[in-house]
PDB file of C-alpha atoms in Angstrom:
ATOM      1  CA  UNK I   9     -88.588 -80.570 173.440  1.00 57.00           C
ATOM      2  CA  UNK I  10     -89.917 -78.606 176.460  1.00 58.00           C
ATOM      3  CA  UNK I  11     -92.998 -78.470 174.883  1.00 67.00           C
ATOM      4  CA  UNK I  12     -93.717 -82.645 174.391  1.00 57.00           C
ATOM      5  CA  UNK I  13     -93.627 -82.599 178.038  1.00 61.00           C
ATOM      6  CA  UNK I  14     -95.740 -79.823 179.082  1.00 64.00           C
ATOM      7  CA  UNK I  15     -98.201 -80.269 176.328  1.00 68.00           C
ATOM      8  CA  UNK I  16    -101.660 -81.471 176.776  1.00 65.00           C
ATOM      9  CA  UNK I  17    -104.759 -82.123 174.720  1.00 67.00           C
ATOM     10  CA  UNK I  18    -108.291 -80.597 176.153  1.00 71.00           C
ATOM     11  CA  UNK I  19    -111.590 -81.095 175.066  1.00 67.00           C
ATOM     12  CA  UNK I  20    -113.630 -84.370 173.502  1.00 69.00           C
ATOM     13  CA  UNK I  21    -111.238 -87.645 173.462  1.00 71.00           C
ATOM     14  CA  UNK I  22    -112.251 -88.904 169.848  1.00 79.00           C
ATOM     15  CA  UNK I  23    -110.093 -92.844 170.828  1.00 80.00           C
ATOM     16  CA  UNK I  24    -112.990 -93.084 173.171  1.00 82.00           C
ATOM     17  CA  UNK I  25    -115.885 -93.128 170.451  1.00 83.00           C
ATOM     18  CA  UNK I  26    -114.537 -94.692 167.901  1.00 84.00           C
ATOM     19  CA  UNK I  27    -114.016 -97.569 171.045  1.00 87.00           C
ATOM     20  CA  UNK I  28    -116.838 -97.358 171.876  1.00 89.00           C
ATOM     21  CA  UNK I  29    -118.522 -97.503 168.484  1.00 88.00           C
ATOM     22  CA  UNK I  30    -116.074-100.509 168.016  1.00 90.00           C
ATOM     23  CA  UNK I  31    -117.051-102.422 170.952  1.00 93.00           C
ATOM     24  CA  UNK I  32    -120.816-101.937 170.365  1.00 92.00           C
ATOM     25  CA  UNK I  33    -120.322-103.324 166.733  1.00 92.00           C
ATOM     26  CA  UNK I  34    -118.273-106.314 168.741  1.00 95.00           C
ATOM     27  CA  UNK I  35    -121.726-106.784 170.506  1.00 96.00           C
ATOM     28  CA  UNK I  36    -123.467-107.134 167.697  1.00 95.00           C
ATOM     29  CA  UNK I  37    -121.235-109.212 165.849  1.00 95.00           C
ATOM     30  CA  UNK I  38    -120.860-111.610 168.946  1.00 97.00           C
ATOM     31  CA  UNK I  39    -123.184-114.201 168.577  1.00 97.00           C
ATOM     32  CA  UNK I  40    -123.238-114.869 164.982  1.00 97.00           C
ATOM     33  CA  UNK I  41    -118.961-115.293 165.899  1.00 96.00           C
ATOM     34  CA  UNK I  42    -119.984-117.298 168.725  1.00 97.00           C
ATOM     35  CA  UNK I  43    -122.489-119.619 166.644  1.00 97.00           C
ATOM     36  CA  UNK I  44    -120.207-120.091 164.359  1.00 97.00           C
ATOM     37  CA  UNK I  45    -117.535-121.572 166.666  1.00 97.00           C
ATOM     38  CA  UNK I  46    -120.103-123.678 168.141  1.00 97.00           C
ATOM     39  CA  UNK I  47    -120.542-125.002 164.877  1.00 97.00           C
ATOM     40  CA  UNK I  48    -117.132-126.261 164.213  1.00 96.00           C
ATOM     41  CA  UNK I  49    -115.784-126.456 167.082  1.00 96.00           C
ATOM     42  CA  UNK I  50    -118.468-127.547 169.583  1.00 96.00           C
ATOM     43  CA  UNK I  51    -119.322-126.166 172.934  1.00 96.00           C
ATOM     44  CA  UNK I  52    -115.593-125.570 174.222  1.00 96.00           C
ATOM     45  CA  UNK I  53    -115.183-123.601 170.414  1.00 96.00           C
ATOM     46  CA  UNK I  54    -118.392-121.418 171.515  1.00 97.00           C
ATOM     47  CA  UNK I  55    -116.992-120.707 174.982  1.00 97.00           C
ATOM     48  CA  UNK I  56    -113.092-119.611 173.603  1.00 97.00           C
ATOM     49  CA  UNK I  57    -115.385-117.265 171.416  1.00 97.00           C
ATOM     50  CA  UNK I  58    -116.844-116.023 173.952  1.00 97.00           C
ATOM     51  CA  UNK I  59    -113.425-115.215 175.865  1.00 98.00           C
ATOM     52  CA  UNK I  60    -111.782-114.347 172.564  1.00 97.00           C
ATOM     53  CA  UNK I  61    -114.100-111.688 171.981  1.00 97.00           C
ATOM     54  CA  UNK I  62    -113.823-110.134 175.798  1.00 97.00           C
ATOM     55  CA  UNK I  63    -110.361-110.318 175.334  1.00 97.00           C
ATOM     56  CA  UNK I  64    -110.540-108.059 171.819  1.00 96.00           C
ATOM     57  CA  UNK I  65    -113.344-105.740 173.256  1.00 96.00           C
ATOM     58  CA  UNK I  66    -110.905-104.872 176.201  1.00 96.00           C
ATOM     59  CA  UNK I  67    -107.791-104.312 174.341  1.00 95.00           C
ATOM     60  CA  UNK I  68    -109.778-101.874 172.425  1.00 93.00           C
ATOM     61  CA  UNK I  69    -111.097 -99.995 175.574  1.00 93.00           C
ATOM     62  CA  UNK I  70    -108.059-100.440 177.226  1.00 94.00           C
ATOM     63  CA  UNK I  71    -106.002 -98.817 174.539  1.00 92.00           C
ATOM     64  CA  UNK I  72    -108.401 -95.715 174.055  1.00 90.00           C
ATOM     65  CA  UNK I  73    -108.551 -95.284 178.014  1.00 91.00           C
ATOM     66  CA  UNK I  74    -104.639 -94.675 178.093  1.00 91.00           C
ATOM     67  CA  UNK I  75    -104.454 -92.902 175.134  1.00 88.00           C
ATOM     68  CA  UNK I  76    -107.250 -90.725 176.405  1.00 87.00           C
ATOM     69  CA  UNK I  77    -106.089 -90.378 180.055  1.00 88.00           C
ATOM     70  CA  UNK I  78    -102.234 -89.488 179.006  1.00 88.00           C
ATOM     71  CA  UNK I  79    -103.287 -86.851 176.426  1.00 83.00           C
ATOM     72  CA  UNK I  80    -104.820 -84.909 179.432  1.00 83.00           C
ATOM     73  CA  UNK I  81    -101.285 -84.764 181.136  1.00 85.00           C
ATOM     74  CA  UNK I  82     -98.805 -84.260 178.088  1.00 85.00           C
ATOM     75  CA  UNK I  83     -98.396 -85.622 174.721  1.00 83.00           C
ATOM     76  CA  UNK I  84     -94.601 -87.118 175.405  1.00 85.00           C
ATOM     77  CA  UNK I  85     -96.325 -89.196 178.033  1.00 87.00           C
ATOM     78  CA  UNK I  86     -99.451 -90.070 175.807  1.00 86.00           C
ATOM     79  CA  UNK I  87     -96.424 -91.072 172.963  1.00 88.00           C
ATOM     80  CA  UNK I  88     -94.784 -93.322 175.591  1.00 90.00           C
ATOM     81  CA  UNK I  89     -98.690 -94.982 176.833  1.00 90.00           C
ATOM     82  CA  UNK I  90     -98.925 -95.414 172.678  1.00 90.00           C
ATOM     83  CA  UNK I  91     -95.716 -97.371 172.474  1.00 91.00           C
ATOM     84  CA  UNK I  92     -95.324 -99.351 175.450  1.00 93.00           C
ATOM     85  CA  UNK I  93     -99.358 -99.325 175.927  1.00 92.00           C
ATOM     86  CA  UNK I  94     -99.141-101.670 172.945  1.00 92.00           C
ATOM     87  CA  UNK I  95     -96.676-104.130 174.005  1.00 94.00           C
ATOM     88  CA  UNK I  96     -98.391-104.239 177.547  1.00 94.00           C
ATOM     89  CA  UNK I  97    -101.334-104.824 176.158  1.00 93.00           C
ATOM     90  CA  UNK I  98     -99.998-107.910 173.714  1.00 94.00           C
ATOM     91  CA  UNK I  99     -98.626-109.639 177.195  1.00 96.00           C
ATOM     92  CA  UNK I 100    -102.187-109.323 178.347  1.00 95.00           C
ATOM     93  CA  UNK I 101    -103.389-111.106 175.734  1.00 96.00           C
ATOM     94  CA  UNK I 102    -100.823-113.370 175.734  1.00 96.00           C
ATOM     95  CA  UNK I 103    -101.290-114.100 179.495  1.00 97.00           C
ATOM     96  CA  UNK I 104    -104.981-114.358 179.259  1.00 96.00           C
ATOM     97  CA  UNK I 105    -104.374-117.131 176.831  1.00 96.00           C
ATOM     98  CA  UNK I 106    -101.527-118.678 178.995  1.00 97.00           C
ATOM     99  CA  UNK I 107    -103.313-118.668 182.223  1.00 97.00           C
ATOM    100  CA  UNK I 108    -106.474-120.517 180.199  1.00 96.00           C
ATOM    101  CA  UNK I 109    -104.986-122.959 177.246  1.00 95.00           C
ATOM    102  CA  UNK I 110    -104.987-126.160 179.658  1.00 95.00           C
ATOM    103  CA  UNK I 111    -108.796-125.376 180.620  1.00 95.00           C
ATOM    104  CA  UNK I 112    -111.043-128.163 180.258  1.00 95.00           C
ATOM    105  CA  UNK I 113    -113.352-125.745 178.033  1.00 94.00           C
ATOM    106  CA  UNK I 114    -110.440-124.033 175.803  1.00 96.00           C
ATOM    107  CA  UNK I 115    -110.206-124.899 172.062  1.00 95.00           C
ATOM    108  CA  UNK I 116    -107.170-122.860 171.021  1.00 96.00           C
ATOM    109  CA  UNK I 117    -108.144-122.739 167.646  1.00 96.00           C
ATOM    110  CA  UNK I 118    -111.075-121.405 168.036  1.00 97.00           C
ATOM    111  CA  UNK I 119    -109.775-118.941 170.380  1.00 97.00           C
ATOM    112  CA  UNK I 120    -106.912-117.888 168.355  1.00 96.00           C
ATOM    113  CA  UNK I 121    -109.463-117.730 164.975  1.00 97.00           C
ATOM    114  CA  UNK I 122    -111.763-115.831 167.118  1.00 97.00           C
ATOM    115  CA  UNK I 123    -108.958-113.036 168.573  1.00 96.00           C
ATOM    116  CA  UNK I 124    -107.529-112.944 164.607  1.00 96.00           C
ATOM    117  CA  UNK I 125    -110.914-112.696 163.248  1.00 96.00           C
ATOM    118  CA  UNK I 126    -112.633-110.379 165.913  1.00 96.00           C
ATOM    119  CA  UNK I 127    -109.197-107.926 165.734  1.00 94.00           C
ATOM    120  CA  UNK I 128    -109.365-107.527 162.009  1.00 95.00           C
ATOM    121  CA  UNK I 129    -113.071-107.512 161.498  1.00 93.00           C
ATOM    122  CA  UNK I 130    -113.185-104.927 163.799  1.00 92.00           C
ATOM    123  CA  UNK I 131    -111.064-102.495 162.345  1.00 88.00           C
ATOM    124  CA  UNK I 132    -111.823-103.091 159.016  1.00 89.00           C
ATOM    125  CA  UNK I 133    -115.711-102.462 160.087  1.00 86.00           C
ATOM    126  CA  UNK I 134    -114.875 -99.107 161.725  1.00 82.00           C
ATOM    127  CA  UNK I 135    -113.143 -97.776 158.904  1.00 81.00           C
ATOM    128  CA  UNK I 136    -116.393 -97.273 157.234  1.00 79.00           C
ATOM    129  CA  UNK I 137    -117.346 -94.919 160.321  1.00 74.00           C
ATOM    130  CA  UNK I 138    -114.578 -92.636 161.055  1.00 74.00           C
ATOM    131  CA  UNK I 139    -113.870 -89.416 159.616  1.00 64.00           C
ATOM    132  CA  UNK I 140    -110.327 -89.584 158.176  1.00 64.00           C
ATOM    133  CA  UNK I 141    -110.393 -85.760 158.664  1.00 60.00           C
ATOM    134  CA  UNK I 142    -109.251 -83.729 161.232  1.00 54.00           C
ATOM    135  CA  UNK I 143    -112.069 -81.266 160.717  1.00 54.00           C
ATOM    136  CA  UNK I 144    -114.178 -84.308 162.355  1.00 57.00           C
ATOM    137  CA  UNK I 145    -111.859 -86.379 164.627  1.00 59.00           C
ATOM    138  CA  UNK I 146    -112.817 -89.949 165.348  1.00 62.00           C
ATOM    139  CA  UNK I 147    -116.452 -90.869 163.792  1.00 60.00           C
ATOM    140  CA  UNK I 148    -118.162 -89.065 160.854  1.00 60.00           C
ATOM    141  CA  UNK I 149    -120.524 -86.796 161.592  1.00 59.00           C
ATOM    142  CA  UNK I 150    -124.275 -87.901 160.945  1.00 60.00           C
ATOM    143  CA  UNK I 151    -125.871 -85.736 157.923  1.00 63.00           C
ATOM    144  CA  UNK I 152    -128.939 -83.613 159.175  1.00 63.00           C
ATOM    145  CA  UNK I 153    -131.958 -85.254 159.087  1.00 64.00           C
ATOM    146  CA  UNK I 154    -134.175 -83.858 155.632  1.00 67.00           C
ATOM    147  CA  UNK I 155    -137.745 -83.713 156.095  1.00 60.00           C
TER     148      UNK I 155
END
């Protein structure tokens, strides 16, 4: 048990690319998401995209920036920023929405199609990408380029 505690991971934090690999691909699929909520739901629809998919983008930094920064000081900690990281992380999201759902420029459809969508897309995206090996932690290694 000793051990939990005092343990600590060194070296490359493989959460942090596969974010960050996650969060560019969120970039890219942004505005075709964005159109898309224009088109059915007008302009209010286009702007709850748009906060939908900040919302999504920082949940996935934030929860690769605790994992990351606990694993550096022991892995019961890291286990405890996993677990209750999580459920801090849902009342985010669900104050973010709270503090925004009378707006003037809120659909909450769109924004709650756009945080489901964006979420799952996401993931499902990325698990083309990383290495489900721990040989190569977090995203495949690019083959050598052949002349």
């Amino acid at each position: 048990m000793a051990e939990l505690v005092t343990t600590r991971l060194e070296g490359p934090a493989p959460e942090v690319h596969v974010s960050r690999d996650m969060i560019r691909r969120g970039l890219i699929a942004a505005p075709l998401l964005i159109a898309v909520s224009a088109v059915i739901w007008g302009g209010d629809g286009a702007w709850s995209a748009v906060f939908g998919i900040a919302l999504v983008l920082f949940n996935f930094a934030l929860a690769a920036a605790l994992i990351a920064m606990t694993a550096r000081i022991s892995l019961g900690l890291m286990m405890f920023a996993v677990l209750f990281g999580y459920l801090i992380r849902l009342g985010l999201i669900f104050l973010a929405i709270w503090m925004v759902k009378d707006a003037a420029w809120i659909s909450l459809p769109a924004l709650g199609a756009t945080i489901i969508v964006t979420h799952l897309g996401l993931l499902m995206w990325e698990l083309k990408y990383v290495a489900l090996s721990l040989a190569h932690p977090g995203l495949k290694p690019h083959p050598p380029l052949t002349h």
